[in-house]
PDB file of C-alpha atoms in Angstrom:
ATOM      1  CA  UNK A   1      49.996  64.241   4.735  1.00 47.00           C
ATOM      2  CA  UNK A   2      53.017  61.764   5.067  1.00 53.00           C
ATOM      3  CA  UNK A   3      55.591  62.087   3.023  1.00 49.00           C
ATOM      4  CA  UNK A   4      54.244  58.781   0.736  1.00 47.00           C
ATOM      5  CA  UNK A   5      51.244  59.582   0.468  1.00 48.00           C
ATOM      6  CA  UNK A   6      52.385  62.952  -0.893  1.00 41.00           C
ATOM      7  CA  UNK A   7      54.994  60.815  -3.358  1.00 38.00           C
ATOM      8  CA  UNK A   8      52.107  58.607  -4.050  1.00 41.00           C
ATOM      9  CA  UNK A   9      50.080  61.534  -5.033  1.00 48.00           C
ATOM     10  CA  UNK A  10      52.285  63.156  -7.198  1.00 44.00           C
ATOM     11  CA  UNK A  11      53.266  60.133  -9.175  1.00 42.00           C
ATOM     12  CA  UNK A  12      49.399  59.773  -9.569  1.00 46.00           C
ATOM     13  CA  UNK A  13      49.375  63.479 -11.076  1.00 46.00           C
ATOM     14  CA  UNK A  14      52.095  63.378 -13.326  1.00 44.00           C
ATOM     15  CA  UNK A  15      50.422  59.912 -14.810  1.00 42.00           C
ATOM     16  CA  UNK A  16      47.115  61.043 -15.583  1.00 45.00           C
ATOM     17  CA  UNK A  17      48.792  64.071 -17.214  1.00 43.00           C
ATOM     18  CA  UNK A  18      51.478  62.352 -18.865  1.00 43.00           C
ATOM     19  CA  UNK A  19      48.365  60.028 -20.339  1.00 42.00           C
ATOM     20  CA  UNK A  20      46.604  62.970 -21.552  1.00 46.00           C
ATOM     21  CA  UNK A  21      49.349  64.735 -23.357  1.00 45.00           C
ATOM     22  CA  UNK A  22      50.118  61.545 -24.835  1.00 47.00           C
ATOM     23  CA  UNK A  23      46.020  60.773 -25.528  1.00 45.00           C
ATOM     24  CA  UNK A  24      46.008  64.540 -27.357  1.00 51.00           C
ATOM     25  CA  UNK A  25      49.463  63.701 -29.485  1.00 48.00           C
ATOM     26  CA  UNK A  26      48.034  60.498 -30.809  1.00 47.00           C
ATOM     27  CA  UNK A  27      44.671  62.072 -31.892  1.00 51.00           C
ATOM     28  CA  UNK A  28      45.066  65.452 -32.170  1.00 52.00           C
ATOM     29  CA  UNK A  29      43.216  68.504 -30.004  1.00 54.00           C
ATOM     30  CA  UNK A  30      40.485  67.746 -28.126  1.00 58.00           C
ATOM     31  CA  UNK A  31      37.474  68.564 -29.724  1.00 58.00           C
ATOM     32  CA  UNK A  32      33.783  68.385 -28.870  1.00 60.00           C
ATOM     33  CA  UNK A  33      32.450  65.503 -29.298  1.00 58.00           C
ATOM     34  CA  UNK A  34      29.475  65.504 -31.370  1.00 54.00           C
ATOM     35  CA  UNK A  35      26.156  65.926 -30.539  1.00 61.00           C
ATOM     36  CA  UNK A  36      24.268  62.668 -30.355  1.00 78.00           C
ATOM     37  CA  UNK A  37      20.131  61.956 -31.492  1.00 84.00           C
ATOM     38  CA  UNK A  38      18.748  61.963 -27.516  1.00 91.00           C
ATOM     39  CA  UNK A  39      21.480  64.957 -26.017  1.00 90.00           C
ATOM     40  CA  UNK A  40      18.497  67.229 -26.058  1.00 89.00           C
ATOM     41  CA  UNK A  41      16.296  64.564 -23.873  1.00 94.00           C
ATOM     42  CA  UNK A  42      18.767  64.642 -20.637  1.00 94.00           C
ATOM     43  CA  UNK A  43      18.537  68.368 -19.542  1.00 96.00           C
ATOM     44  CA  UNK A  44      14.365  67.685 -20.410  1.00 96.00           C
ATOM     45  CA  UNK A  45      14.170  64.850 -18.156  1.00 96.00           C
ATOM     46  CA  UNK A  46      16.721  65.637 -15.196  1.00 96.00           C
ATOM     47  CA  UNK A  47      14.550  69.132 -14.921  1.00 96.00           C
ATOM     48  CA  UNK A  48      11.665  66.575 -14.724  1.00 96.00           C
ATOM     49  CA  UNK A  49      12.906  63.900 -12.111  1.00 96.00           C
ATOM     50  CA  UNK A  50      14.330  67.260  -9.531  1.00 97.00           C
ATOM     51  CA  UNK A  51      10.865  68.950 -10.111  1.00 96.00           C
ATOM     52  CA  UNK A  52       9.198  65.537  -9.146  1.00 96.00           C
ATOM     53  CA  UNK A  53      11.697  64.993  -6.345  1.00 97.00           C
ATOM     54  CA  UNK A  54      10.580  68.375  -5.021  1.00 96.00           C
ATOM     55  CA  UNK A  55       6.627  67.493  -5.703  1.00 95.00           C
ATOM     56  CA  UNK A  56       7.363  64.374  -3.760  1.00 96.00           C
ATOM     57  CA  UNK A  57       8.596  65.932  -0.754  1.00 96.00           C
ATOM     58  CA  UNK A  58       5.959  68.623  -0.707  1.00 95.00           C
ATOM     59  CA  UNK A  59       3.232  65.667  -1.355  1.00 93.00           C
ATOM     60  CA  UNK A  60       4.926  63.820   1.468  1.00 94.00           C
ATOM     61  CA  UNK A  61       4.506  66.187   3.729  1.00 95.00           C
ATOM     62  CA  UNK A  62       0.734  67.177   3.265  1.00 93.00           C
ATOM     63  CA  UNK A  63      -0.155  63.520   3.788  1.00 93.00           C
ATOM     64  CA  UNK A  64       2.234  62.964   6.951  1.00 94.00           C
ATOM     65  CA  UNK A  65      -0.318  66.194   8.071  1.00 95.00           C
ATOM     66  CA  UNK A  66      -3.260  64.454   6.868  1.00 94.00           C
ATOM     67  CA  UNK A  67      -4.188  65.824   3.700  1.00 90.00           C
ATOM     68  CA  UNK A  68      -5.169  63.024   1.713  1.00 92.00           C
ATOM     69  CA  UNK A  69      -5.518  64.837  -1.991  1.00 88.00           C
ATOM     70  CA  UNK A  70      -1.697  64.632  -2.940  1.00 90.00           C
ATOM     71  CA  UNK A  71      -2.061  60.939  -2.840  1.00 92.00           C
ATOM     72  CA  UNK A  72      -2.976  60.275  -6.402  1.00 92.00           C
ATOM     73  CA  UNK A  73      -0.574  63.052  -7.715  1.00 92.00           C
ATOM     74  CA  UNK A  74       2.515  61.670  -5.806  1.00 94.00           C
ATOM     75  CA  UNK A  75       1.401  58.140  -7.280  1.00 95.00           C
ATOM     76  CA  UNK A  76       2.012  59.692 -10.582  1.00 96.00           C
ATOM     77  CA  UNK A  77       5.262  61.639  -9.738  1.00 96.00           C
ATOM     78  CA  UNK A  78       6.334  58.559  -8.721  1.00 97.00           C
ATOM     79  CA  UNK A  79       6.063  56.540 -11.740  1.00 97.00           C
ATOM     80  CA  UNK A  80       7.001  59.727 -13.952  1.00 97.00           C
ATOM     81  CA  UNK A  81      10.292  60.120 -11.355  1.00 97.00           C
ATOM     82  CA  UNK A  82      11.121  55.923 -12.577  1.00 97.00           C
ATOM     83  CA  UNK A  83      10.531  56.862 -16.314  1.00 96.00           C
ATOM     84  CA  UNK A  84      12.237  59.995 -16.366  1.00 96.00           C
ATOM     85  CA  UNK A  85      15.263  58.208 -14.905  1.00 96.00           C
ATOM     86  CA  UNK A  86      15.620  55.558 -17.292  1.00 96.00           C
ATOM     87  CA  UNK A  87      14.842  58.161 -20.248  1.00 96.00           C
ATOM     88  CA  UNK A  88      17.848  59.897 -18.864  1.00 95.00           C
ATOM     89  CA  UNK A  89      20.285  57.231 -18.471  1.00 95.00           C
ATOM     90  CA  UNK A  90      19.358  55.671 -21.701  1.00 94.00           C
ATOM     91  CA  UNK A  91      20.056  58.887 -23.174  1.00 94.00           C
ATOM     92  CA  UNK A  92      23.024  59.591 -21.401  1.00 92.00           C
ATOM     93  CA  UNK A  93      24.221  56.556 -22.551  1.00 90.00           C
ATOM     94  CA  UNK A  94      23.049  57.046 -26.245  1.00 91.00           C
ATOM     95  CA  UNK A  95      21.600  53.514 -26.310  1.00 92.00           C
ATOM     96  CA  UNK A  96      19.578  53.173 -29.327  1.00 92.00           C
ATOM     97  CA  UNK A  97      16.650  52.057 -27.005  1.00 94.00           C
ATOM     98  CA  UNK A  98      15.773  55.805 -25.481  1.00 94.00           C
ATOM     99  CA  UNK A  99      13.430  56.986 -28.704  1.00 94.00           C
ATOM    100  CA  UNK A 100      11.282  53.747 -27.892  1.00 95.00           C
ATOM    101  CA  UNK A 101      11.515  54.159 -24.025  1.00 95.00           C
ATOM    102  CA  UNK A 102      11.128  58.204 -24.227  1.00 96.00           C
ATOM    103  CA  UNK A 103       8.029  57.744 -26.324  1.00 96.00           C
ATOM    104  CA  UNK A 104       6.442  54.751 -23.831  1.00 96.00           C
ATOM    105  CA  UNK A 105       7.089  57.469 -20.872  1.00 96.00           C
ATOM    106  CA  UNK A 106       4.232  60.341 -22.614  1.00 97.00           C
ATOM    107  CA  UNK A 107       1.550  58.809 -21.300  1.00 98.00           C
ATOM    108  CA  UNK A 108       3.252  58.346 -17.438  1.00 97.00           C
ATOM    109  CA  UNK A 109       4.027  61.939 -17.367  1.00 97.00           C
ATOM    110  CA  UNK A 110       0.455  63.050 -19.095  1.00 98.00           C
ATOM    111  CA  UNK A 111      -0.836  61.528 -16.023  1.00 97.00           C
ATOM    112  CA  UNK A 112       1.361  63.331 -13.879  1.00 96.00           C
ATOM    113  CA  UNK A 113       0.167  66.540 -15.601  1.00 97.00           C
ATOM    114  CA  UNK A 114      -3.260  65.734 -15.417  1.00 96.00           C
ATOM    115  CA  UNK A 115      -2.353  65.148 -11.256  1.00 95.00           C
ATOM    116  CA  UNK A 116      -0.679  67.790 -10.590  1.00 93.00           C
ATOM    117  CA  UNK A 117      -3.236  70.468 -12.914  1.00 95.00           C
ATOM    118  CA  UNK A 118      -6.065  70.547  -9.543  1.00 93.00           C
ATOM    119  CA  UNK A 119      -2.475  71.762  -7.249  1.00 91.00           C
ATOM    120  CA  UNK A 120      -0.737  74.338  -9.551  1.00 93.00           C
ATOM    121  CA  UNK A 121      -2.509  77.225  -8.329  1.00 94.00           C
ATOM    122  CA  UNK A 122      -1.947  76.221  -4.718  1.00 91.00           C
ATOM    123  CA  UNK A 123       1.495  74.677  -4.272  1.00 93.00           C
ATOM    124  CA  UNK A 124       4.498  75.798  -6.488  1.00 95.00           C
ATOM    125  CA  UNK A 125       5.682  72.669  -6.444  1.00 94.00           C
ATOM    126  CA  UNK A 126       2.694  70.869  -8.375  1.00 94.00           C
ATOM    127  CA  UNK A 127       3.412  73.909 -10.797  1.00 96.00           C
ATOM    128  CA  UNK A 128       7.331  72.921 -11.470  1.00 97.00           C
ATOM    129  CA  UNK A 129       6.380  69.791 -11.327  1.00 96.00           C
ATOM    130  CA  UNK A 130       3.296  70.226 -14.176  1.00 97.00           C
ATOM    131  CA  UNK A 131       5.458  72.250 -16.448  1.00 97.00           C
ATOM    132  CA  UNK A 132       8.673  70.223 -16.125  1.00 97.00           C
ATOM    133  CA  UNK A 133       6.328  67.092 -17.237  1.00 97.00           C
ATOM    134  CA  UNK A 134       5.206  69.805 -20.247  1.00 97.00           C
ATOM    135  CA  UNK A 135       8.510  70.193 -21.758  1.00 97.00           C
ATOM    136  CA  UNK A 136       9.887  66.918 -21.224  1.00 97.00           C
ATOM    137  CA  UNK A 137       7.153  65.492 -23.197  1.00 97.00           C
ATOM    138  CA  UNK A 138       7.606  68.299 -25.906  1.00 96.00           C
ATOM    139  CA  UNK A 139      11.322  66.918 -25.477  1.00 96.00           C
ATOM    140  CA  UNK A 140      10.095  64.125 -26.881  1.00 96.00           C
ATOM    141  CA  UNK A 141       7.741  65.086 -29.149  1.00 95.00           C
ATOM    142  CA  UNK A 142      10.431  66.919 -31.180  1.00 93.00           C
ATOM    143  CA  UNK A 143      12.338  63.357 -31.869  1.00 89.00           C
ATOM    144  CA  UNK A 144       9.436  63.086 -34.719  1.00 79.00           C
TER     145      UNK A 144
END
């Protein structure tokens, strides 16, 4: 590292501390923030969109080798993979448009369950992928 960059560098880190001191003096110690209404809908859905990543893969590679029954159940990941994503992010973002959006996506991922229900007791990955879509629709079905 040249001796600039280093300056550079340093400057940089006594900034962004300097800012936060001065963010925690004007209001107070940093505290949690508070929960918001959809929180408990992002660990719910990201669980759902890596188990369908996973089921995609694993459907991806049965039909490159032929086997043409994962074809309706990655059509369904795939749609429940685009819901749960914009579930998420809504959520994340604690846009007052997730409850209407997380509600719409129940019947995407019911018909990734019913896909995927033929393949759990053959390919772990149709299992995570089934039970993922489970609890993110209880997820949902807790917002009342």
């Amino acid at each position: 590292m040249q001796r600039r960059d280093f300056v550079l560098a340093a400057a940089a880190a006594a900034f962004s501390a300097s800012a936060s001191a001065q963010h925690q003096h004007m209001h107070g110690a940093m505290a949690a923030p508070a929960p918001r209404k959809f929180d408990a809908l992002i660990p719910a859905f990201q669980t759902c969109m890596q188990a369908g990543q996973a089921c995609v893969v694993h459907c991806n590679t049965l039909l490159a080798q032929g086997d043409t029954s994962m074809a309706e159940c990655q059509r369904n990941v795939l749609d429940t993979l685009a819901v749960c994503q914009a579930v998420a992010t809504l959520a994340g973002y604690g846009s007052a448009a997730t409850g209407t959006f997380a509600k719409q996506s129940v019947p995407v991922m019911q018909a990734c369950v019913a896909a995927c229900k033929p393949h759990i007791e053959h390919h772990a990955e149709c299992k995570a992928c089934h039970d993922a879509c489970v609890a993110a629709i209880a997820a949902v079905a807790q917002l009342g």
